[in-house]
Amino acid sequence: KKFFCHKKMQEFVLDKTQDVFIKTLSLLYQPDVDRECKENMREFLEFLHDHDESNNYLKNFVYVVIKKFADQARKAYQGCNLISLMNRIVQQRRGDIFFEESI
């Protein structure tokens, strides 16, 4: 968490780990993997997304990672515990877009 939330290192760390995250999700969200591992990953992604309300870089990182995972591994994504997080993220992004347009 410290690497991802450290302001000076954040952009470098996120850029270098995006593909690793997507591959990790593909491996983690298999039927034979313990549910607790999947919950830990969801909680970590949720933490990254919600850690700093003003940090759009982290928010976008989580969105892109889940979106690419969903596109690359549709079967693994269907029914996984990331769907509710992704729905919340998309809803927030829509709200942000409509808020910006009204200003």
Short mmCIF file of C-alpha atoms in Angstrom, two decimals, residues 7-93:
data_model
loop_
_atom_site.label_atom_id
_atom_site.label_comp_id
_atom_site.label_asym_id
_atom_site.label_seq_id
_atom_site.Cartn_x
_atom_site.Cartn_y
_atom_site.Cartn_z
CA LYS A 7 2.97 10.57 -4.14
CA LYS A 8 6.49 10.79 -5.59
CA MET A 9 6.66 7.11 -6.55
CA GLN A 10 3.04 6.60 -7.46
CA GLU A 11 3.07 7.36 -11.17
CA PHE A 12 6.17 5.22 -11.75
CA VAL A 13 4.85 2.30 -9.68
CA LEU A 14 1.40 2.35 -11.27
CA ASP A 15 2.76 2.54 -14.80
CA LYS A 16 5.12 -0.38 -14.19
CA THR A 17 2.59 -2.61 -12.43
CA GLN A 18 -0.56 -2.31 -14.52
CA ASP A 19 0.17 -5.38 -16.68
CA VAL A 20 1.27 -7.35 -13.62
CA PHE A 21 -2.01 -6.54 -11.89
CA ILE A 22 -4.06 -7.68 -14.86
CA LYS A 23 -2.13 -10.97 -15.10
CA THR A 24 -2.46 -11.45 -11.35
CA LEU A 25 -6.22 -10.98 -11.54
CA SER A 26 -6.40 -13.54 -14.34
CA LEU A 27 -4.56 -16.06 -12.19
CA LEU A 28 -6.32 -15.20 -8.97
CA TYR A 29 -9.88 -15.35 -10.28
CA GLN A 30 -9.86 -19.02 -11.12
CA PRO A 31 -12.34 -21.47 -9.57
CA ASP A 32 -9.66 -23.29 -7.53
CA VAL A 33 -8.38 -20.16 -5.73
CA ASP A 34 -9.52 -19.55 -2.17
CA ARG A 35 -12.27 -16.95 -1.75
CA GLU A 36 -10.25 -15.15 0.93
CA CYS A 37 -7.51 -14.37 -1.62
CA LYS A 38 -10.10 -12.89 -3.94
CA GLU A 39 -11.57 -10.83 -1.11
CA ASN A 40 -8.12 -9.52 -0.21
CA MET A 41 -7.55 -8.41 -3.79
CA ARG A 42 -10.94 -6.70 -3.99
CA GLU A 43 -10.27 -4.93 -0.69
CA PHE A 44 -6.84 -3.80 -1.92
CA LEU A 45 -8.25 -2.43 -5.17
CA GLU A 46 -11.03 -0.74 -3.22
CA PHE A 47 -8.44 0.79 -0.89
CA LEU A 48 -6.44 2.13 -3.83
CA HIS A 49 -9.55 3.60 -5.43
CA ASP A 50 -10.91 5.19 -2.26
CA HIS A 51 -7.61 6.13 -0.57
CA ASP A 52 -7.54 9.74 -1.74
CA GLU A 53 -10.70 11.27 -3.18
CA SER A 54 -8.70 13.85 -5.13
CA ASN A 55 -6.30 11.31 -6.67
CA ASN A 56 -7.72 10.56 -10.09
CA TYR A 57 -4.55 8.74 -11.11
CA LEU A 58 -5.19 5.96 -8.57
CA LYS A 59 -8.88 5.88 -9.40
CA ASN A 60 -8.14 5.54 -13.10
CA PHE A 61 -5.54 2.84 -12.44
CA VAL A 62 -8.09 0.66 -10.64
CA TYR A 63 -10.69 1.28 -13.35
CA VAL A 64 -8.31 0.37 -16.17
CA VAL A 65 -6.99 -2.74 -14.42
CA ILE A 66 -10.47 -4.15 -13.77
CA LYS A 67 -11.70 -3.16 -17.24
CA LYS A 68 -8.78 -4.83 -19.02
CA PHE A 69 -9.13 -7.91 -16.82
CA ALA A 70 -12.83 -8.09 -17.70
CA ASP A 71 -12.04 -7.75 -21.41
CA GLN A 72 -9.22 -10.32 -21.39
CA ALA A 73 -10.80 -12.88 -19.08
CA ARG A 74 -14.56 -12.58 -19.50
CA LYS A 75 -15.35 -15.96 -18.00
CA ALA A 76 -13.24 -15.34 -14.90
CA TYR A 77 -14.73 -11.85 -14.50
CA GLN A 78 -18.34 -13.02 -14.68
CA GLY A 79 -19.58 -13.65 -11.18
CA CYS A 80 -16.40 -12.43 -9.49
CA ASN A 81 -16.41 -10.07 -6.53
CA LEU A 82 -15.01 -7.18 -8.59
CA ILE A 83 -18.27 -6.53 -10.42
CA SER A 84 -19.86 -4.53 -7.61
CA LEU A 85 -16.67 -2.47 -7.22
CA MET A 86 -16.55 -1.82 -10.95
CA ASN A 87 -20.23 -0.82 -10.99
CA ARG A 88 -19.58 1.66 -8.19
CA ILE A 89 -16.52 3.06 -10.01
CA VAL A 90 -18.45 3.49 -13.27
CA GLN A 91 -21.32 5.17 -11.44
CA GLN A 92 -18.91 7.59 -9.75
CA ARG A 93 -17.19 8.34 -13.05
#
